[in-house]
Amino acid sequence: MPFPELSYTTAALTDIDADAWVLALPPLDDAIAALAGFPGLDDSLSALGFTGNAGSVVRVFAPETTTRPLFVVGTGAQPTADALRDAVGAAVRTTTGFTTLAVAAPGAVGRERAIGEGVVLGGYRFDDYKSDRGAQRAARVVVSSPQPVDADDTAAVAAIGSASALVKDLVNTPAEWLGPQEFAERAIEALSGLPVTVEVLDEAELAAQGFGGILGVGKGSDRPPRFVRLDYAPADAEGARHVALVGKGITFDTGGLSLKPPASMVGMKYDMCGAATALAVVRAVAELALPVRVTGWLCIADNMPSGRATRPGDVVRILDGTTVEVLNTDAEGRLVLADGLVAASRAHPDVIVDIATLTGAITVALGNRYAGVMGDDGAVAAYLAAAQRAGELAWQLPLPDHMEDELDSPIADLQNAKIGDPAGGSLFAGLFLRRFIGRTSDAEDAPRIPWVHLDIAGAGTTKAAFGATDKGPTAATVRSLVEFISGGAQ
């Protein structure tokens, strides 16, 4: 298992048999009551200059309390659920060399789910290719809770941990061993035993049905593209909301003939984060048996240069017949997503959410922790509220009508890039995608399906660890999407 086995107990921390203890505390002035059961610990923390700052971890020698290794992590002055998740996650992530940890956060009644999420997120590890794995993170963590933990909360924590680990495992796997076909096989494997149907379209079926965007991106690779459709439709979900998730799955992005510079190509195995996220969220929803229909549409291709590759200036025809002049083959994510959005629209879901590491411009605008959010205001507001409840950073960006003319091509219906003009690159991509959102029914005058676009090019990976998140893939938006779906199902 890529994250620790988690259990809860009502026993006090000092009564748990573990290799080491972790205590989550606010600053000492606010922690006096919490320290009542730990004699001498306040003096030891004072001597160490413990501030209680969020995420600060110290090892404490407090022989009057215990001779076991004892770690204290700061939660900040206001130990909210988000602060506790990150504090416990940071402690589990950095406390290595112990098989079993016991964790307690005195005074954090009702925050057991957040603490559990910190454990499974902070305890994730991926060392499949290391010869010397070094000091390992704990294989088992026991959380001391002042009250029994609700079964729904434990199930939710397990689903979130499993979904996040699935995203990180897929994204960490070198592209050498995760091409489009292997990704499709991993999707089938991940959903085995769950009430989810899986359909995989190969290159011949993609051509027969008219998936010109995916085929155009993938034609330069020796590994042909795949399109994977996932459908979770529980019997008790008749009449319930139908959520469609469309994920960008570029298993490696060289930029195609618009070749990236060498430094920019490093890490491009991460360009399938969106499809991995869609897959993981479908699995989490199925594991939780939520009474809502969720379909996933994974748009998977290798973007490689070759004599067969799409050239700048070529025209591809998307699934709905729209023609696109490809001016930049490195703006490929929007082409595969266009096919996926058309396919998802044909099922007339109640809302469509696409997830993609789409534009470098989103990182310039929002940095490396915020997901950029665009789309219809009502659906976007619902997603942002879910993200806030889940403790993930997200920010809405506009889709300005005055930029619509920039999509025009002199020889096709649309162009996929603005050559030589970097202004508003993320917004241009969002406007492009909006063109492929269908209507709520087959009637021409029906309103368009509510839509949310998540650009996670910045938030999807990190070069430095923080809180419960290790460096590398972050599984950004997994918690928010599960919350978005489950909240709407209630």
GROMACS .gro file of C-alpha atoms in nm, residues 42-403:
model
  362
   42ASP     CA    1   0.554   2.227   2.847
   43ASP     CA    2   0.900   2.291   2.997
   44SER     CA    3   1.068   2.086   2.724
   45LEU     CA    4   0.881   2.272   2.449
   46SER     CA    5   0.962   2.608   2.607
   47ALA     CA    6   1.329   2.515   2.621
   48LEU     CA    7   1.319   2.424   2.251
   49GLY     CA    8   1.151   2.752   2.162
   50PHE     CA    9   0.845   2.573   2.020
   51THR     CA   10   0.625   2.834   1.852
   52GLY     CA   11   0.336   2.620   1.737
   53ASN     CA   12   0.369   2.763   1.387
   54ALA     CA   13   0.177   2.560   1.133
   55GLY     CA   14   0.375   2.261   1.012
   56SER     CA   15   0.678   2.310   1.239
   57VAL     CA   16   0.794   1.969   1.366
   58VAL     CA   17   1.029   1.919   1.662
   59ARG     CA   18   1.154   1.607   1.839
   60VAL     CA   19   1.114   1.647   2.214
   61PHE     CA   20   1.290   1.483   2.508
   62ALA     CA   21   1.030   1.469   2.784
   63PRO     CA   22   1.126   1.180   3.017
   64GLU     CA   23   0.849   1.257   3.265
   65THR     CA   24   0.598   1.178   2.989
   66THR     CA   25   0.773   0.902   2.794
   67THR     CA   26   1.103   0.755   2.687
   68ARG     CA   27   0.962   0.683   2.341
   69PRO     CA   28   1.044   0.914   2.050
   70LEU     CA   29   0.799   1.205   2.074
   71PHE     CA   30   0.738   1.453   1.793
   72VAL     CA   31   0.533   1.769   1.830
   73VAL     CA   32   0.393   1.948   1.526
   74GLY     CA   33   0.250   2.300   1.529
   75THR     CA   34  -0.104   2.362   1.408
   76GLY     CA   35  -0.097   2.740   1.421
   77ALA     CA   36  -0.305   2.956   1.654
   78GLN     CA   37  -0.633   2.843   1.499
   79PRO     CA   38  -0.624   2.464   1.445
   80THR     CA   39  -0.887   2.446   1.172
   81ALA     CA   40  -0.952   2.125   0.984
   82ASP     CA   41  -0.722   2.246   0.705
   83ALA     CA   42  -0.446   2.335   0.952
   84LEU     CA   43  -0.473   1.996   1.123
   85ARG     CA   44  -0.467   1.810   0.792
   86ASP     CA   45  -0.148   1.985   0.688
   87ALA     CA   46   0.016   1.967   1.032
   88VAL     CA   47  -0.042   1.596   1.079
   89GLY     CA   48   0.049   1.534   0.716
   90ALA     CA   49   0.377   1.721   0.757
   91ALA     CA   50   0.459   1.521   1.070
   92VAL     CA   51   0.384   1.183   0.909
   93ARG     CA   52   0.573   1.284   0.594
   94THR     CA   53   0.890   1.388   0.781
   95THR     CA   54   0.889   1.133   1.064
   96THR     CA   55   1.071   0.836   0.912
   97GLY     CA   56   1.227   0.517   1.040
   98PHE     CA   57   0.931   0.404   1.252
   99THR     CA   58   0.695   0.122   1.160
  100THR     CA   59   0.403   0.246   1.370
  101LEU     CA   60   0.308   0.600   1.471
  102ALA     CA   61   0.045   0.714   1.718
  103VAL     CA   62  -0.108   1.057   1.654
  104ALA     CA   63  -0.315   1.283   1.876
  105ALA     CA   64  -0.448   1.636   1.845
  106PRO     CA   65  -0.590   1.724   2.187
  107GLY     CA   66  -0.890   1.953   2.168
  108ALA     CA   67  -0.955   1.882   1.800
  109VAL     CA   68  -1.291   1.716   1.854
  110GLY     CA   69  -1.483   1.671   1.530
  111ARG     CA   70  -1.171   1.707   1.315
  112GLU     CA   71  -1.088   1.337   1.296
  113ARG     CA   72  -1.154   1.316   0.923
  114ALA     CA   73  -0.909   1.597   0.847
  115ILE     CA   74  -0.648   1.433   1.071
  116GLY     CA   75  -0.697   1.102   0.890
  117GLU     CA   76  -0.660   1.273   0.554
  118GLY     CA   77  -0.334   1.423   0.676
  119VAL     CA   78  -0.211   1.074   0.762
  120VAL     CA   79  -0.293   0.914   0.425
  121LEU     CA   80  -0.177   1.212   0.221
  122GLY     CA   81   0.140   1.282   0.418
  123GLY     CA   82   0.230   0.916   0.443
  124TYR     CA   83   0.222   0.852   0.066
  125ARG     CA   84   0.544   0.714  -0.077
  126PHE     CA   85   0.665   0.614  -0.424
  127ASP     CA   86   1.006   0.451  -0.430
  128ASP     CA   87   0.948   0.175  -0.683
  129TYR     CA   88   1.270   0.245  -0.872
  130LYS     CA   89   1.508   0.310  -0.581
  131SER     CA   90   1.774   0.051  -0.502
  132ASP     CA   91   1.821   0.190  -0.152
  133ARG     CA   92   1.487   0.303  -0.015
  134GLY     CA   93   1.643   0.456   0.295
  135ALA     CA   94   1.441   0.542   0.606
  136GLN     CA   95   1.078   0.455   0.540
  137ARG     CA   96   0.762   0.636   0.643
  138ALA     CA   97   0.534   0.455   0.886
  139ALA     CA   98   0.339   0.158   0.755
  140ARG     CA   99   0.071   0.198   1.022
  141VAL     CA  100  -0.071   0.502   1.200
  142VAL     CA  101  -0.314   0.500   1.493
  143VAL     CA  102  -0.507   0.819   1.561
  144SER     CA  103  -0.622   0.888   1.916
  145SER     CA  104  -0.973   1.035   1.909
  146PRO     CA  105  -1.174   1.152   2.211
  147GLN     CA  106  -1.486   1.004   2.051
  148PRO     CA  107  -1.566   0.714   1.815
  149VAL     CA  108  -1.519   0.811   1.452
  150ASP     CA  109  -1.817   0.787   1.221
  151ALA     CA  110  -1.797   0.502   0.968
  152ASP     CA  111  -1.877   0.742   0.685
  153ASP     CA  112  -1.575   0.952   0.778
  154THR     CA  113  -1.340   0.653   0.787
  155ALA     CA  114  -1.472   0.539   0.447
  156ALA     CA  115  -1.425   0.888   0.304
  157VAL     CA  116  -1.067   0.908   0.432
  158ALA     CA  117  -0.986   0.568   0.280
  159ALA     CA  118  -1.138   0.668  -0.055
  160ILE     CA  119  -0.950   0.999  -0.061
  161GLY     CA  120  -0.623   0.829   0.030
  162SER     CA  121  -0.673   0.562  -0.235
  163ALA     CA  122  -0.775   0.812  -0.504
  164SER     CA  123  -0.486   1.048  -0.432
  165ALA     CA  124  -0.237   0.761  -0.429
  166LEU     CA  125  -0.372   0.634  -0.763
  167VAL     CA  126  -0.314   0.974  -0.923
  168LYS     CA  127   0.036   1.000  -0.779
  169ASP     CA  128   0.128   0.643  -0.874
  170LEU     CA  129   0.019   0.697  -1.234
  171VAL     CA  130   0.187   1.036  -1.265
  172ASN     CA  131   0.510   0.915  -1.104
  173THR     CA  132   0.540   0.620  -1.342
  174PRO     CA  133   0.790   0.698  -1.620
  175ALA     CA  134   0.631   0.749  -1.961
  176GLU     CA  135   0.845   0.459  -2.085
  177TRP     CA  136   0.609   0.226  -1.898
  178LEU     CA  137   0.288   0.425  -1.923
  179GLY     CA  138   0.184   0.486  -2.281
  180PRO     CA  139  -0.180   0.519  -2.393
  181GLN     CA  140  -0.246   0.144  -2.399
  182GLU     CA  141  -0.085   0.088  -2.059
  183PHE     CA  142  -0.284   0.377  -1.914
  184ALA     CA  143  -0.606   0.221  -2.043
  185GLU     CA  144  -0.507  -0.112  -1.889
  186ARG     CA  145  -0.431   0.058  -1.555
  187ALA     CA  146  -0.777   0.216  -1.564
  188ILE     CA  147  -0.940  -0.124  -1.609
  189GLU     CA  148  -0.728  -0.265  -1.327
  190ALA     CA  149  -0.805   0.025  -1.092
  191LEU     CA  150  -1.180  -0.023  -1.131
  192SER     CA  151  -1.184  -0.401  -1.107
  193GLY     CA  152  -1.454  -0.525  -0.871
  194LEU     CA  153  -1.638  -0.193  -0.865
  195PRO     CA  154  -1.973  -0.121  -1.038
  196VAL     CA  155  -1.809   0.079  -1.316
  197THR     CA  156  -1.822  -0.013  -1.683
  198VAL     CA  157  -1.513   0.061  -1.893
  199GLU     CA  158  -1.498   0.104  -2.269
  200VAL     CA  159  -1.169   0.154  -2.453
  201LEU     CA  160  -1.154   0.288  -2.808
  202ASP     CA  161  -0.836   0.207  -3.003
  203GLU     CA  162  -0.701   0.403  -3.298
  204ALA     CA  163  -0.916   0.219  -3.552
  205GLU     CA  164  -1.237   0.290  -3.359
  206LEU     CA  165  -1.130   0.650  -3.296
  207ALA     CA  166  -1.089   0.698  -3.671
  208ALA     CA  167  -1.421   0.530  -3.748
  209GLN     CA  168  -1.606   0.755  -3.504
  210GLY     CA  169  -1.428   1.078  -3.597
  211PHE     CA  170  -1.207   1.161  -3.298
  212GLY     CA  171  -0.983   1.387  -3.505
  213GLY     CA  172  -0.836   1.584  -3.214
  214ILE     CA  173  -0.702   1.281  -3.027
  215LEU     CA  174  -0.582   1.116  -3.349
  216GLY     CA  175  -0.415   1.436  -3.467
  217VAL     CA  176  -0.218   1.470  -3.144
  218GLY     CA  177  -0.125   1.102  -3.122
  219LYS     CA  178  -0.036   1.031  -3.486
  220GLY     CA  179   0.332   1.118  -3.443
  221SER     CA  180   0.391   0.849  -3.181
  222ASP     CA  181   0.465   0.480  -3.225
  223ARG     CA  182   0.218   0.429  -2.937
  224PRO     CA  183  -0.129   0.503  -3.076
  225PRO     CA  184  -0.388   0.697  -2.873
  226ARG     CA  185  -0.674   0.563  -2.666
  227PHE     CA  186  -1.007   0.702  -2.546
  228VAL     CA  187  -1.146   0.549  -2.228
  229ARG     CA  188  -1.506   0.588  -2.114
  230LEU     CA  189  -1.595   0.508  -1.752
  231ASP     CA  190  -1.953   0.487  -1.629
  232TYR     CA  191  -2.063   0.460  -1.267
  233ALA     CA  192  -2.443   0.444  -1.263
  234PRO     CA  193  -2.577   0.291  -0.939
  235ALA     CA  194  -2.930   0.152  -0.943
  236ASP     CA  195  -3.048   0.405  -0.683
  237ALA     CA  196  -2.919   0.700  -0.889
  238GLU     CA  197  -3.210   0.710  -1.133
  239GLY     CA  198  -3.311   1.073  -1.163
  240ALA     CA  199  -3.006   1.184  -0.964
  241ARG     CA  200  -2.747   1.429  -1.090
  242HIS     CA  201  -2.515   1.315  -1.368
  243VAL     CA  202  -2.160   1.453  -1.352
  244ALA     CA  203  -1.920   1.409  -1.645
  245LEU     CA  204  -1.544   1.432  -1.587
  246VAL     CA  205  -1.320   1.485  -1.890
  247GLY     CA  206  -0.946   1.442  -1.834
  248LYS     CA  207  -0.644   1.534  -2.043
  249GLY     CA  208  -0.413   1.233  -2.064
  250ILE     CA  209  -0.098   1.320  -2.258
  251THR     CA  210   0.133   1.040  -2.147
  252PHE     CA  211   0.434   1.238  -2.266
  253ASP     CA  212   0.441   1.583  -2.419
  254THR     CA  213   0.742   1.672  -2.631
  255GLY     CA  214   0.544   1.955  -2.789
  256GLY     CA  215   0.528   1.758  -3.115
  257LEU     CA  216   0.689   1.937  -3.409
  258SER     CA  217   0.658   2.261  -3.207
  259LEU     CA  218   0.927   2.098  -2.996
  260LYS     CA  219   0.978   2.211  -2.638
  261PRO     CA  220   1.327   2.317  -2.526
  262PRO     CA  221   1.505   2.042  -2.328
  263ALA     CA  222   1.448   2.193  -1.983
  264SER     CA  223   1.076   2.235  -2.050
  265MET     CA  224   1.045   1.873  -2.156
  266VAL     CA  225   1.161   1.741  -1.818
  267GLY     CA  226   0.857   1.634  -1.619
  268MET     CA  227   0.625   1.604  -1.916
  269LYS     CA  228   0.521   1.257  -1.802
  270TYR     CA  229   0.303   1.465  -1.567
  271ASP     CA  230   0.087   1.582  -1.857
  272MET     CA  231  -0.169   1.308  -1.793
  273CYS     CA  232  -0.262   1.442  -1.447
  274GLY     CA  233  -0.610   1.538  -1.561
  275ALA     CA  234  -0.704   1.194  -1.691
  276ALA     CA  235  -0.552   1.031  -1.382
  277THR     CA  236  -0.762   1.261  -1.164
  278ALA     CA  237  -1.083   1.182  -1.352
  279LEU     CA  238  -1.014   0.809  -1.316
  280ALA     CA  239  -0.935   0.838  -0.946
  281VAL     CA  240  -1.245   1.044  -0.869
  282VAL     CA  241  -1.472   0.795  -1.048
  283ARG     CA  242  -1.315   0.519  -0.839
  284ALA     CA  243  -1.361   0.713  -0.514
  285VAL     CA  244  -1.726   0.783  -0.593
  286ALA     CA  245  -1.785   0.416  -0.670
  287GLU     CA  246  -1.608   0.304  -0.351
  288LEU     CA  247  -1.827   0.540  -0.151
  289ALA     CA  248  -2.138   0.416  -0.336
  290LEU     CA  249  -2.264   0.771  -0.381
  291PRO     CA  250  -2.615   0.799  -0.527
  292VAL     CA  251  -2.505   0.997  -0.832
  293ARG     CA  252  -2.409   0.898  -1.183
  294VAL     CA  253  -2.052   0.985  -1.277
  295THR     CA  254  -1.894   0.927  -1.616
  296GLY     CA  255  -1.527   0.970  -1.692
  297TRP     CA  256  -1.381   1.042  -2.034
  298LEU     CA  257  -1.005   0.991  -2.056
  299CYS     CA  258  -0.841   1.147  -2.361
  300ILE     CA  259  -0.506   0.968  -2.389
  301ALA     CA  260  -0.229   1.028  -2.643
  302ASP     CA  261   0.149   1.059  -2.678
  303ASN     CA  262   0.255   1.392  -2.831
  304MET     CA  263   0.568   1.302  -3.025
  305PRO     CA  264   0.752   1.438  -3.333
  306SER     CA  265   0.799   1.213  -3.635
  307GLY     CA  266   0.740   1.203  -4.010
  308ARG     CA  267   0.376   1.120  -3.932
  309ALA     CA  268   0.320   1.401  -3.683
  310THR     CA  269   0.072   1.684  -3.729
  311ARG     CA  270   0.248   1.989  -3.875
  312PRO     CA  271   0.187   2.351  -3.773
  313GLY     CA  272  -0.076   2.474  -4.018
  314ASP     CA  273  -0.249   2.137  -4.056
  315VAL     CA  274  -0.623   2.114  -3.993
  316VAL     CA  275  -0.789   1.852  -3.773
  317ARG     CA  276  -1.160   1.778  -3.753
  318ILE     CA  277  -1.304   1.738  -3.401
  319LEU     CA  278  -1.573   1.481  -3.317
  320ASP     CA  279  -1.857   1.730  -3.375
  321GLY     CA  280  -1.722   1.829  -3.717
  322THR     CA  281  -1.554   2.152  -3.606
  323THR     CA  282  -1.229   2.213  -3.796
  324VAL     CA  283  -0.924   2.345  -3.611
  325GLU     CA  284  -0.611   2.490  -3.767
  326VAL     CA  285  -0.322   2.366  -3.553
  327LEU     CA  286  -0.078   2.654  -3.537
  328ASN     CA  287   0.111   2.515  -3.237
  329THR     CA  288   0.136   2.139  -3.185
  330ASP     CA  289   0.237   2.207  -2.824
  331ALA     CA  290  -0.116   2.338  -2.761
  332GLU     CA  291  -0.234   1.979  -2.788
  333GLY     CA  292  -0.431   1.934  -2.466
  334ARG     CA  293  -0.719   2.147  -2.589
  335LEU     CA  294  -0.743   1.928  -2.903
  336VAL     CA  295  -0.785   1.600  -2.717
  337LEU     CA  296  -1.017   1.764  -2.465
  338ALA     CA  297  -1.233   1.900  -2.748
  339ASP     CA  298  -1.310   1.543  -2.857
  340GLY     CA  299  -1.376   1.442  -2.496
  341LEU     CA  300  -1.607   1.737  -2.430
  342VAL     CA  301  -1.813   1.659  -2.740
  343ALA     CA  302  -1.841   1.292  -2.641
  344ALA     CA  303  -1.939   1.385  -2.285
  345SER     CA  304  -2.192   1.641  -2.408
  346ARG     CA  305  -2.371   1.379  -2.616
  347ALA     CA  306  -2.468   1.202  -2.292
  348HIS     CA  307  -2.645   1.524  -2.177
  349PRO     CA  308  -2.504   1.526  -1.821
  350ASP     CA  309  -2.612   1.786  -1.566
  351VAL     CA  310  -2.262   1.930  -1.545
  352ILE     CA  311  -1.929   1.875  -1.718
  353VAL     CA  312  -1.595   1.925  -1.545
  354ASP     CA  313  -1.270   1.901  -1.738
  355ILE     CA  314  -0.937   1.863  -1.564
  356ALA     CA  315  -0.610   1.935  -1.740
  357THR     CA  316  -0.249   2.041  -1.699
  358LEU     CA  317  -0.335   2.278  -1.981
  359THR     CA  318  -0.131   2.598  -1.988
  360GLY     CA  319   0.197   2.728  -1.855
  361ALA     CA  320   0.024   3.065  -1.843
  362ILE     CA  321  -0.188   2.951  -1.546
  363THR     CA  322   0.132   2.915  -1.342
  364VAL     CA  323   0.235   3.267  -1.434
  365ALA     CA  324  -0.105   3.393  -1.324
  366LEU     CA  325  -0.167   3.189  -1.008
  367GLY     CA  326   0.159   3.025  -0.905
  368ASN     CA  327   0.200   2.661  -0.811
  369ARG     CA  328  -0.076   2.594  -0.559
  370TYR     CA  329  -0.397   2.743  -0.697
  371ALA     CA  330  -0.605   2.561  -0.955
  372GLY     CA  331  -0.740   2.797  -1.219
  373VAL     CA  332  -1.117   2.768  -1.253
  374MET     CA  333  -1.325   2.887  -1.548
  375GLY     CA  334  -1.671   2.817  -1.682
  376ASP     CA  335  -2.032   2.896  -1.605
  377ASP     CA  336  -2.068   3.110  -1.295
  378GLY     CA  337  -2.320   2.887  -1.114
  379ALA     CA  338  -2.122   2.566  -1.166
  380VAL     CA  339  -1.795   2.743  -1.088
  381ALA     CA  340  -1.939   2.883  -0.763
  382ALA     CA  341  -2.048   2.533  -0.659
  383TYR     CA  342  -1.701   2.398  -0.733
  384LEU     CA  343  -1.526   2.680  -0.546
  385ALA     CA  344  -1.747   2.617  -0.242
  386ALA     CA  345  -1.658   2.247  -0.257
  387ALA     CA  346  -1.288   2.331  -0.286
  388GLN     CA  347  -1.309   2.552   0.021
  389ARG     CA  348  -1.477   2.275   0.220
  390ALA     CA  349  -1.212   2.028   0.100
  391GLY     CA  350  -0.926   2.261   0.187
  392GLU     CA  351  -0.786   2.304  -0.166
  393LEU     CA  352  -0.687   2.633  -0.327
  394ALA     CA  353  -0.879   2.742  -0.637
  395TRP     CA  354  -0.938   3.075  -0.809
  396GLN     CA  355  -1.189   3.178  -1.074
  397LEU     CA  356  -1.066   3.343  -1.392
  398PRO     CA  357  -1.283   3.512  -1.655
  399LEU     CA  358  -1.376   3.401  -2.006
  400PRO     CA  359  -1.386   3.742  -2.172
  401ASP     CA  360  -1.611   3.777  -2.474
  402HIS     CA  361  -1.377   4.036  -2.629
  403MET     CA  362  -1.121   3.758  -2.686
   0.00000   0.00000   0.00000
